[in-house]
Amino acid sequence: MRPTVLCFSGLDPSGGAGLQADIEAIGQSGAHAAIACTALTVQNSQQVFSFEATPKALLLAQANAVVGDLPIHVVKSGMLGTTDNIAALAEFLREHPDYAYVLDPVLVANSGGSLGNQETLVKAFVELIPLATLITPNTVELRALTGEQNIDVATQKLFEMGAKAVLVKGGHEDTADYIQNSLYANGELISETQCPRLEGEYHGSGCSLASFIAGRLAQGDALKNAVHHAETWLFGVLKKAEIPVEGGQRIPKRF
Ligand code: PLP
């Protein structure tokens, strides 16, 4: 069986983000995706209306059901929704120190809608940061997690908080023509990549990137290779993304 990535992620009915993005991206990376569903959201490509988080015990039961059943190599988390779910994931990871862990620190949807109480989520993420093999914040999340505005200072603060490797995604910065991502390991910059900035807003681009990285790590790629492979793949699927309705965020075409 293909190496498996176990994702802790939420359902997005539009199919752009969340667990569907994870399943499609991990499948495209060559690995198998398993899901412990953290929340059912009510949203479309334009806005988040509400969400209901999975109770902690049920979330852990889902994850534990596939341990020993599937060849899990990597855990990936996206929307966790509640501090209870963050604590559940931390407990699960401590029980399985052999799993690599990709933490996509989702706080709000790209549409701006709430996916949890940002203030309490930020405090709870402190427990997950030292457990992660790689953290993939955009610059909005990086600033929120660290309370620092300057990107370099914020990145160093994340390492002081116990991070091992960080991919800082520059899509929210005001570089008009390009997006720069910076990969750091053990506090040192190890790679910078730039791609042209595509027109429009995308739903589920962060989920897709983190999941593809997790899928490549599960198959044995070194960190830098996994990230570069995922960036190239993501650019391709965003270029052919589909526009659902006028004003809707584009949905990456992952197949
Ligand atoms: N997970 C869920 C369930 C979501 O609904 C969203 C955004 O809407 C995300 C994660 C994060 O999405 P993105 O990849 O656009 O940051």
PDB file of C-alpha atoms and ligand atoms in Angstrom:
ATOM      1  CA  MET A   1       0.000   0.000   0.000  1.00  0.00           C
ATOM      2  CA  ARG A   2       1.107   3.596  -0.687  1.00  0.00           C
ATOM      3  CA  PRO A   3       2.539   5.515   2.271  1.00  0.00           C
ATOM      4  CA  THR A   4      -0.307   7.284   4.043  1.00  0.00           C
ATOM      5  CA  VAL A   5      -0.773  10.842   5.284  1.00  0.00           C
ATOM      6  CA  LEU A   6      -3.313  11.114   8.094  1.00  0.00           C
ATOM      7  CA  CYS A   7      -4.966  14.544   7.859  1.00  0.00           C
ATOM      8  CA  PHE A   8      -6.764  16.319  10.665  1.00  0.00           C
ATOM      9  CA  SER A   9      -8.936  18.633   8.589  1.00  0.00           C
ATOM     10  CA  GLY A  10     -12.402  20.047   8.116  1.00  0.00           C
ATOM     11  CA  LEU A  11     -15.060  19.545   5.460  1.00  0.00           C
ATOM     12  CA  ASP A  12     -15.586  22.445   3.054  1.00  0.00           C
ATOM     13  CA  PRO A  13     -18.765  21.817   0.995  1.00  0.00           C
ATOM     14  CA  SER A  14     -17.355  23.791  -1.965  1.00  0.00           C
ATOM     15  CA  GLY A  15     -14.622  21.184  -2.369  1.00  0.00           C
ATOM     16  CA  GLY A  16     -11.971  23.882  -2.754  1.00  0.00           C
ATOM     17  CA  ALA A  17     -10.314  23.715   0.647  1.00  0.00           C
ATOM     18  CA  GLY A  18     -10.197  21.438   3.679  1.00  0.00           C
ATOM     19  CA  LEU A  19     -10.236  17.692   3.531  1.00  0.00           C
ATOM     20  CA  GLN A  20     -11.121  17.488  -0.168  1.00  0.00           C
ATOM     21  CA  ALA A  21      -8.097  19.623  -1.014  1.00  0.00           C
ATOM     22  CA  ASP A  22      -6.015  17.316   1.179  1.00  0.00           C
ATOM     23  CA  ILE A  23      -7.289  14.115  -0.434  1.00  0.00           C
ATOM     24  CA  GLU A  24      -6.757  15.426  -3.957  1.00  0.00           C
ATOM     25  CA  ALA A  25      -3.322  16.937  -3.305  1.00  0.00           C
ATOM     26  CA  ILE A  26      -2.026  13.896  -1.444  1.00  0.00           C
ATOM     27  CA  GLY A  27      -3.381  11.614  -4.166  1.00  0.00           C
ATOM     28  CA  GLN A  28      -1.592  13.709  -6.796  1.00  0.00           C
ATOM     29  CA  SER A  29       1.630  13.545  -4.790  1.00  0.00           C
ATOM     30  CA  GLY A  30       1.530   9.741  -5.048  1.00  0.00           C
ATOM     31  CA  ALA A  31       0.574   8.981  -1.451  1.00  0.00           C
ATOM     32  CA  HIS A  32      -2.687   7.837   0.149  1.00  0.00           C
ATOM     33  CA  ALA A  33      -4.784  10.249   2.260  1.00  0.00           C
ATOM     34  CA  ALA A  34      -6.678   9.259   5.395  1.00  0.00           C
ATOM     35  CA  ILE A  35      -8.853  11.775   7.224  1.00  0.00           C
ATOM     36  CA  ALA A  36      -9.820  12.448  10.827  1.00  0.00           C
ATOM     37  CA  CYS A  37     -12.526  15.087  10.291  1.00  0.00           C
ATOM     38  CA  THR A  38     -12.165  18.016  12.697  1.00  0.00           C
ATOM     39  CA  ALA A  39     -15.240  20.027  11.721  1.00  0.00           C
ATOM     40  CA  LEU A  40     -18.149  20.349   9.327  1.00  0.00           C
ATOM     41  CA  THR A  41     -18.136  23.840   7.880  1.00  0.00           C
ATOM     42  CA  VAL A  42     -20.987  25.580   6.077  1.00  0.00           C
ATOM     43  CA  GLN A  43     -19.395  27.674   3.347  1.00  0.00           C
ATOM     44  CA  ASN A  44     -19.078  28.232  -0.373  1.00  0.00           C
ATOM     45  CA  SER A  45     -16.349  29.730  -2.516  1.00  0.00           C
ATOM     46  CA  GLN A  46     -17.317  33.209  -1.314  1.00  0.00           C
ATOM     47  CA  GLN A  47     -17.895  33.017   2.435  1.00  0.00           C
ATOM     48  CA  VAL A  48     -18.004  30.917   5.603  1.00  0.00           C
ATOM     49  CA  PHE A  49     -21.459  30.838   7.225  1.00  0.00           C
ATOM     50  CA  SER A  50     -20.778  28.610  10.243  1.00  0.00           C
ATOM     51  CA  PHE A  51     -19.082  25.453  11.415  1.00  0.00           C
ATOM     52  CA  GLU A  52     -19.566  22.688  13.941  1.00  0.00           C
ATOM     53  CA  ALA A  53     -16.404  21.140  15.412  1.00  0.00           C
ATOM     54  CA  THR A  54     -16.070  17.407  15.974  1.00  0.00           C
ATOM     55  CA  PRO A  55     -16.035  16.500  19.684  1.00  0.00           C
ATOM     56  CA  LYS A  56     -12.513  15.703  20.895  1.00  0.00           C
ATOM     57  CA  ALA A  57     -13.239  12.045  21.754  1.00  0.00           C
ATOM     58  CA  LEU A  58     -14.766  11.388  18.326  1.00  0.00           C
ATOM     59  CA  LEU A  59     -11.811  13.053  16.579  1.00  0.00           C
ATOM     60  CA  LEU A  60      -9.336  10.885  18.469  1.00  0.00           C
ATOM     61  CA  ALA A  61     -11.435   7.774  17.825  1.00  0.00           C
ATOM     62  CA  GLN A  62     -11.293   8.453  14.062  1.00  0.00           C
ATOM     63  CA  ALA A  63      -7.522   8.847  14.133  1.00  0.00           C
ATOM     64  CA  ASN A  64      -6.945   5.829  16.379  1.00  0.00           C
ATOM     65  CA  ALA A  65      -9.148   3.657  14.152  1.00  0.00           C
ATOM     66  CA  VAL A  66      -6.601   3.831  11.333  1.00  0.00           C
ATOM     67  CA  VAL A  67      -3.409   3.575  13.401  1.00  0.00           C
ATOM     68  CA  GLY A  68      -1.981   0.106  12.764  1.00  0.00           C
ATOM     69  CA  ASP A  69      -4.481  -0.317   9.933  1.00  0.00           C
ATOM     70  CA  LEU A  70      -2.802   1.965   7.376  1.00  0.00           C
ATOM     71  CA  PRO A  71       0.917   2.659   6.785  1.00  0.00           C
ATOM     72  CA  ILE A  72       0.858   6.175   8.284  1.00  0.00           C
ATOM     73  CA  HIS A  73       4.126   8.055   7.781  1.00  0.00           C
ATOM     74  CA  VAL A  74       3.008  11.656   8.161  1.00  0.00           C
ATOM     75  CA  VAL A  75       0.272  13.575   9.980  1.00  0.00           C
ATOM     76  CA  LYS A  76      -0.952  16.835   8.442  1.00  0.00           C
ATOM     77  CA  SER A  77      -3.297  19.292  10.119  1.00  0.00           C
ATOM     78  CA  GLY A  78      -5.378  22.098   8.650  1.00  0.00           C
ATOM     79  CA  MET A  79      -8.499  23.553  10.257  1.00  0.00           C
ATOM     80  CA  LEU A  80      -8.725  22.279  13.837  1.00  0.00           C
ATOM     81  CA  GLY A  81     -11.554  24.574  14.931  1.00  0.00           C
ATOM     82  CA  THR A  82     -11.280  24.353  18.726  1.00  0.00           C
ATOM     83  CA  THR A  83      -8.625  24.306  21.421  1.00  0.00           C
ATOM     84  CA  ASP A  84      -9.985  20.903  22.464  1.00  0.00           C
ATOM     85  CA  ASN A  85      -9.156  19.535  19.021  1.00  0.00           C
ATOM     86  CA  ILE A  86      -5.686  21.073  19.152  1.00  0.00           C
ATOM     87  CA  ALA A  87      -5.115  19.376  22.524  1.00  0.00           C
ATOM     88  CA  ALA A  88      -6.412  16.075  21.081  1.00  0.00           C
ATOM     89  CA  LEU A  89      -3.969  16.281  18.172  1.00  0.00           C
ATOM     90  CA  ALA A  90      -1.067  17.128  20.503  1.00  0.00           C
ATOM     91  CA  GLU A  91      -1.953  14.070  22.611  1.00  0.00           C
ATOM     92  CA  PHE A  92      -2.110  11.891  19.471  1.00  0.00           C
ATOM     93  CA  LEU A  93       1.261  13.156  18.187  1.00  0.00           C
ATOM     94  CA  ARG A  94       2.956  12.566  21.536  1.00  0.00           C
ATOM     95  CA  GLU A  95       1.723   8.968  21.393  1.00  0.00           C
ATOM     96  CA  HIS A  96       3.250   8.598  17.896  1.00  0.00           C
ATOM     97  CA  PRO A  97       6.624  10.358  17.905  1.00  0.00           C
ATOM     98  CA  ASP A  98       7.667   8.370  14.823  1.00  0.00           C
ATOM     99  CA  TYR A  99       5.182  10.233  12.592  1.00  0.00           C
ATOM    100  CA  ALA A 100       6.432  13.323  10.770  1.00  0.00           C
ATOM    101  CA  TYR A 101       3.978  16.190  11.190  1.00  0.00           C
ATOM    102  CA  VAL A 102       3.117  19.065   8.834  1.00  0.00           C
ATOM    103  CA  LEU A 103       1.278  21.887  10.642  1.00  0.00           C
ATOM    104  CA  ASP A 104      -0.690  24.287   8.440  1.00  0.00           C
ATOM    105  CA  PRO A 105      -1.761  26.800  11.104  1.00  0.00           C
ATOM    106  CA  VAL A 106      -5.201  27.641   9.698  1.00  0.00           C
ATOM    107  CA  LEU A 107      -6.880  30.514  11.532  1.00  0.00           C
ATOM    108  CA  VAL A 108      -9.249  32.084   8.999  1.00  0.00           C
ATOM    109  CA  ALA A 109     -10.499  31.132   5.545  1.00  0.00           C
ATOM    110  CA  ASN A 110      -9.019  32.923   2.545  1.00  0.00           C
ATOM    111  CA  SER A 111     -12.462  34.546   2.128  1.00  0.00           C
ATOM    112  CA  GLY A 112     -11.886  36.078   5.592  1.00  0.00           C
ATOM    113  CA  GLY A 113     -14.491  33.909   7.350  1.00  0.00           C
ATOM    114  CA  SER A 114     -13.893  32.582  10.866  1.00  0.00           C
ATOM    115  CA  LEU A 115     -12.759  28.985  11.277  1.00  0.00           C
ATOM    116  CA  GLY A 116     -12.498  29.296  15.063  1.00  0.00           C
ATOM    117  CA  ASN A 117     -11.761  31.809  17.795  1.00  0.00           C
ATOM    118  CA  GLN A 118      -8.467  33.245  16.597  1.00  0.00           C
ATOM    119  CA  GLU A 119      -7.250  34.397  20.014  1.00  0.00           C
ATOM    120  CA  THR A 120      -7.720  31.028  21.727  1.00  0.00           C
ATOM    121  CA  LEU A 121      -6.461  29.044  18.700  1.00  0.00           C
ATOM    122  CA  VAL A 122      -3.238  31.076  18.636  1.00  0.00           C
ATOM    123  CA  LYS A 123      -2.598  30.296  22.324  1.00  0.00           C
ATOM    124  CA  ALA A 124      -3.321  26.590  21.813  1.00  0.00           C
ATOM    125  CA  PHE A 125      -1.063  26.297  18.728  1.00  0.00           C
ATOM    126  CA  VAL A 126       1.884  26.899  21.065  1.00  0.00           C
ATOM    127  CA  GLU A 127       1.556  23.225  22.098  1.00  0.00           C
ATOM    128  CA  LEU A 128       1.712  21.973  18.491  1.00  0.00           C
ATOM    129  CA  ILE A 129       4.612  24.103  17.252  1.00  0.00           C
ATOM    130  CA  PRO A 130       7.429  22.007  18.837  1.00  0.00           C
ATOM    131  CA  LEU A 131       5.808  18.788  17.602  1.00  0.00           C
ATOM    132  CA  ALA A 132       5.893  19.803  13.936  1.00  0.00           C
ATOM    133  CA  THR A 133       8.446  18.680  11.361  1.00  0.00           C
ATOM    134  CA  LEU A 134       7.353  21.640   9.216  1.00  0.00           C
ATOM    135  CA  ILE A 135       5.031  24.624   9.823  1.00  0.00           C
ATOM    136  CA  THR A 136       3.536  26.351   6.762  1.00  0.00           C
ATOM    137  CA  PRO A 137       2.169  29.774   7.798  1.00  0.00           C
ATOM    138  CA  ASN A 138       1.250  32.556   5.419  1.00  0.00           C
ATOM    139  CA  THR A 139       2.487  35.909   6.685  1.00  0.00           C
ATOM    140  CA  VAL A 140      -0.869  36.757   8.291  1.00  0.00           C
ATOM    141  CA  GLU A 141      -0.746  33.527  10.311  1.00  0.00           C
ATOM    142  CA  LEU A 142       2.949  34.014  11.098  1.00  0.00           C
ATOM    143  CA  ARG A 143       2.260  37.464  12.582  1.00  0.00           C
ATOM    144  CA  ALA A 144      -0.762  36.186  14.520  1.00  0.00           C
ATOM    145  CA  LEU A 145       1.142  33.194  15.945  1.00  0.00           C
ATOM    146  CA  THR A 146       4.104  35.243  17.121  1.00  0.00           C
ATOM    147  CA  GLY A 147       2.658  38.707  17.785  1.00  0.00           C
ATOM    148  CA  GLU A 148       5.537  40.141  15.706  1.00  0.00           C
ATOM    149  CA  GLN A 149       4.955  42.312  12.630  1.00  0.00           C
ATOM    150  CA  ASN A 150       8.397  42.075  11.042  1.00  0.00           C
ATOM    151  CA  ILE A 151       8.615  38.817   9.068  1.00  0.00           C
ATOM    152  CA  ASP A 152      12.246  38.041   9.953  1.00  0.00           C
ATOM    153  CA  VAL A 153      11.648  38.730  13.646  1.00  0.00           C
ATOM    154  CA  ALA A 154       8.421  36.695  13.576  1.00  0.00           C
ATOM    155  CA  THR A 155      10.156  33.735  11.912  1.00  0.00           C
ATOM    156  CA  GLN A 156      12.935  33.735  14.514  1.00  0.00           C
ATOM    157  CA  LYS A 157      10.304  33.945  17.267  1.00  0.00           C
ATOM    158  CA  LEU A 158       8.621  30.829  15.848  1.00  0.00           C
ATOM    159  CA  PHE A 159      11.966  29.006  16.166  1.00  0.00           C
ATOM    160  CA  GLU A 160      12.267  30.252  19.757  1.00  0.00           C
ATOM    161  CA  MET A 161       8.800  28.732  20.294  1.00  0.00           C
ATOM    162  CA  GLY A 162      10.228  25.346  19.253  1.00  0.00           C
ATOM    163  CA  ALA A 163       9.713  25.197  15.481  1.00  0.00           C
ATOM    164  CA  LYS A 164      12.083  22.885  13.558  1.00  0.00           C
ATOM    165  CA  ALA A 165      11.342  24.085  10.018  1.00  0.00           C
ATOM    166  CA  VAL A 166       9.102  26.844   8.657  1.00  0.00           C
ATOM    167  CA  LEU A 167       7.844  27.612   5.158  1.00  0.00           C
ATOM    168  CA  VAL A 168       6.802  31.284   5.118  1.00  0.00           C
ATOM    169  CA  LYS A 169       4.338  31.814   2.257  1.00  0.00           C
ATOM    170  CA  GLY A 170       4.361  35.323   0.839  1.00  0.00           C
ATOM    171  CA  GLY A 171       1.026  35.394  -0.989  1.00  0.00           C
ATOM    172  CA  HIS A 172      -0.440  38.013   1.362  1.00  0.00           C
ATOM    173  CA  GLU A 173       2.524  40.394   1.002  1.00  0.00           C
ATOM    174  CA  ASP A 174       2.204  43.358  -1.382  1.00  0.00           C
ATOM    175  CA  THR A 175       4.666  42.144  -4.022  1.00  0.00           C
ATOM    176  CA  ALA A 176       2.598  43.020  -7.098  1.00  0.00           C
ATOM    177  CA  ASP A 177       4.125  40.709  -9.699  1.00  0.00           C
ATOM    178  CA  TYR A 178       5.452  37.750  -7.776  1.00  0.00           C
ATOM    179  CA  ILE A 179       5.035  35.638  -4.643  1.00  0.00           C
ATOM    180  CA  GLN A 180       8.067  34.642  -2.623  1.00  0.00           C
ATOM    181  CA  ASN A 181       8.161  31.647  -0.302  1.00  0.00           C
ATOM    182  CA  SER A 182      11.039  31.225   2.160  1.00  0.00           C
ATOM    183  CA  LEU A 183      11.998  27.910   3.715  1.00  0.00           C
ATOM    184  CA  TYR A 184      13.875  27.879   7.021  1.00  0.00           C
ATOM    185  CA  ALA A 185      15.288  24.924   8.942  1.00  0.00           C
ATOM    186  CA  ASN A 186      16.768  25.177  12.438  1.00  0.00           C
ATOM    187  CA  GLY A 187      16.541  28.967  12.285  1.00  0.00           C
ATOM    188  CA  GLU A 188      18.471  29.264   8.975  1.00  0.00           C
ATOM    189  CA  LEU A 189      17.096  30.272   5.581  1.00  0.00           C
ATOM    190  CA  ILE A 190      17.699  27.259   3.317  1.00  0.00           C
ATOM    191  CA  SER A 191      15.761  28.198   0.190  1.00  0.00           C
ATOM    192  CA  GLU A 192      13.811  31.026  -1.434  1.00  0.00           C
ATOM    193  CA  THR A 193      11.522  30.531  -4.397  1.00  0.00           C
ATOM    194  CA  GLN A 194       9.545  33.019  -6.444  1.00  0.00           C
ATOM    195  CA  CYS A 195       6.671  32.469  -8.838  1.00  0.00           C
ATOM    196  CA  PRO A 196       4.645  34.978 -10.850  1.00  0.00           C
ATOM    197  CA  ARG A 197       1.574  36.271  -8.968  1.00  0.00           C
ATOM    198  CA  LEU A 198      -1.543  34.909 -10.665  1.00  0.00           C
ATOM    199  CA  GLU A 199      -4.684  36.992 -10.984  1.00  0.00           C
ATOM    200  CA  GLY A 200      -7.573  36.366  -8.564  1.00  0.00           C
ATOM    201  CA  GLU A 201      -8.179  34.727  -5.190  1.00  0.00           C
ATOM    202  CA  TYR A 202      -7.919  30.989  -4.616  1.00  0.00           C
ATOM    203  CA  HIS A 203      -9.809  28.719  -2.259  1.00  0.00           C
ATOM    204  CA  GLY A 204      -7.719  25.973  -0.717  1.00  0.00           C
ATOM    205  CA  SER A 205      -4.280  26.881  -2.043  1.00  0.00           C
ATOM    206  CA  GLY A 206      -2.659  26.639   1.406  1.00  0.00           C
ATOM    207  CA  CYS A 207      -4.297  23.281   2.170  1.00  0.00           C
ATOM    208  CA  SER A 208      -3.193  21.930  -1.206  1.00  0.00           C
ATOM    209  CA  LEU A 209       0.432  23.020  -0.782  1.00  0.00           C
ATOM    210  CA  ALA A 210       0.845  21.667   2.769  1.00  0.00           C
ATOM    211  CA  SER A 211      -0.816  18.380   1.845  1.00  0.00           C
ATOM    212  CA  PHE A 212       1.299  17.843  -1.266  1.00  0.00           C
ATOM    213  CA  ILE A 213       4.421  18.472   0.852  1.00  0.00           C
ATOM    214  CA  ALA A 214       3.147  15.939   3.420  1.00  0.00           C
ATOM    215  CA  GLY A 215       2.545  13.421   0.630  1.00  0.00           C
ATOM    216  CA  ARG A 216       6.071  13.821  -0.737  1.00  0.00           C
ATOM    217  CA  LEU A 217       7.578  13.554   2.767  1.00  0.00           C
ATOM    218  CA  ALA A 218       5.602  10.335   3.269  1.00  0.00           C
ATOM    219  CA  GLN A 219       7.312   8.982   0.149  1.00  0.00           C
ATOM    220  CA  GLY A 220      10.778   9.816   1.421  1.00  0.00           C
ATOM    221  CA  ASP A 221      11.570  13.195  -0.179  1.00  0.00           C
ATOM    222  CA  ALA A 222      13.975  15.416   1.753  1.00  0.00           C
ATOM    223  CA  LEU A 223      12.267  18.559   3.088  1.00  0.00           C
ATOM    224  CA  LYS A 224      13.613  21.002   0.489  1.00  0.00           C
ATOM    225  CA  ASN A 225      12.742  18.685  -2.403  1.00  0.00           C
ATOM    226  CA  ALA A 226       9.250  18.052  -1.030  1.00  0.00           C
ATOM    227  CA  VAL A 227       8.618  21.812  -0.780  1.00  0.00           C
ATOM    228  CA  HIS A 228       9.973  22.597  -4.257  1.00  0.00           C
ATOM    229  CA  HIS A 229       8.018  19.749  -5.811  1.00  0.00           C
ATOM    230  CA  ALA A 230       4.825  20.982  -4.110  1.00  0.00           C
ATOM    231  CA  GLU A 231       5.370  24.619  -5.155  1.00  0.00           C
ATOM    232  CA  THR A 232       5.792  23.630  -8.803  1.00  0.00           C
ATOM    233  CA  TRP A 233       2.709  21.413  -8.672  1.00  0.00           C
ATOM    234  CA  LEU A 234       0.615  24.094  -6.921  1.00  0.00           C
ATOM    235  CA  PHE A 235       1.487  26.752  -9.495  1.00  0.00           C
ATOM    236  CA  GLY A 236       0.248  24.412 -12.234  1.00  0.00           C
ATOM    237  CA  VAL A 237      -3.086  23.668 -10.534  1.00  0.00           C
ATOM    238  CA  LEU A 238      -3.696  27.340  -9.680  1.00  0.00           C
ATOM    239  CA  LYS A 239      -2.993  28.352 -13.290  1.00  0.00           C
ATOM    240  CA  LYS A 240      -5.852  26.129 -14.446  1.00  0.00           C
ATOM    241  CA  ALA A 241      -8.148  26.883 -11.455  1.00  0.00           C
ATOM    242  CA  GLU A 242     -11.844  27.211 -12.209  1.00  0.00           C
ATOM    243  CA  ILE A 243     -14.042  30.223 -11.379  1.00  0.00           C
ATOM    244  CA  PRO A 244     -17.323  28.982  -9.843  1.00  0.00           C
ATOM    245  CA  VAL A 245     -19.389  32.227  -9.990  1.00  0.00           C
ATOM    246  CA  GLU A 246     -18.556  35.885 -10.437  1.00  0.00           C
ATOM    247  CA  GLY A 247     -17.018  37.017  -7.145  1.00  0.00           C
ATOM    248  CA  GLY A 248     -16.281  33.459  -6.038  1.00  0.00           C
ATOM    249  CA  GLN A 249     -12.756  32.385  -5.205  1.00  0.00           C
ATOM    250  CA  ARG A 250     -11.136  30.165  -7.806  1.00  0.00           C
ATOM    251  CA  ILE A 251     -11.043  26.447  -7.101  1.00  0.00           C
ATOM    252  CA  PRO A 252      -7.680  24.814  -7.879  1.00  0.00           C
ATOM    253  CA  LYS A 253      -7.970  22.138 -10.572  1.00  0.00           C
ATOM    254  CA  ARG A 254      -5.973  19.430  -8.847  1.00  0.00           C
ATOM    255  CA  PHE A 255      -6.787  16.780 -11.468  1.00  0.00           C
TER     256      PHE A 255
HETATM  257  N1  PLP B   1      -9.778  24.074   6.056  1.00  0.00           N
HETATM  258  C1  PLP B   1     -11.062  24.364   5.833  1.00  0.00           C
HETATM  259  C2  PLP B   1     -12.127  23.397   6.235  1.00  0.00           C
HETATM  260  C3  PLP B   1     -11.385  25.542   5.217  1.00  0.00           C
HETATM  261  O1  PLP B   1     -12.659  25.799   4.994  1.00  0.00           O
HETATM  262  C4  PLP B   1     -10.348  26.448   4.822  1.00  0.00           C
HETATM  263  C5  PLP B   1     -10.659  27.682   4.140  1.00  0.00           C
HETATM  264  O2  PLP B   1     -11.754  27.973   3.751  1.00  0.00           O
HETATM  265  C6  PLP B   1      -9.050  26.114   5.071  1.00  0.00           C
HETATM  266  C7  PLP B   1      -8.799  24.919   5.680  1.00  0.00           C
HETATM  267  C8  PLP B   1      -7.895  26.975   4.662  1.00  0.00           C
HETATM  268  O3  PLP B   1      -7.947  27.208   3.311  1.00  0.00           O
HETATM  269  P1  PLP B   1      -6.738  27.841   2.489  1.00  0.00           P
HETATM  270  O4  PLP B   1      -5.984  26.731   1.899  1.00  0.00           O
HETATM  271  O5  PLP B   1      -7.451  28.650   1.441  1.00  0.00           O
HETATM  272  O6  PLP B   1      -5.944  28.643   3.448  1.00  0.00           O
END
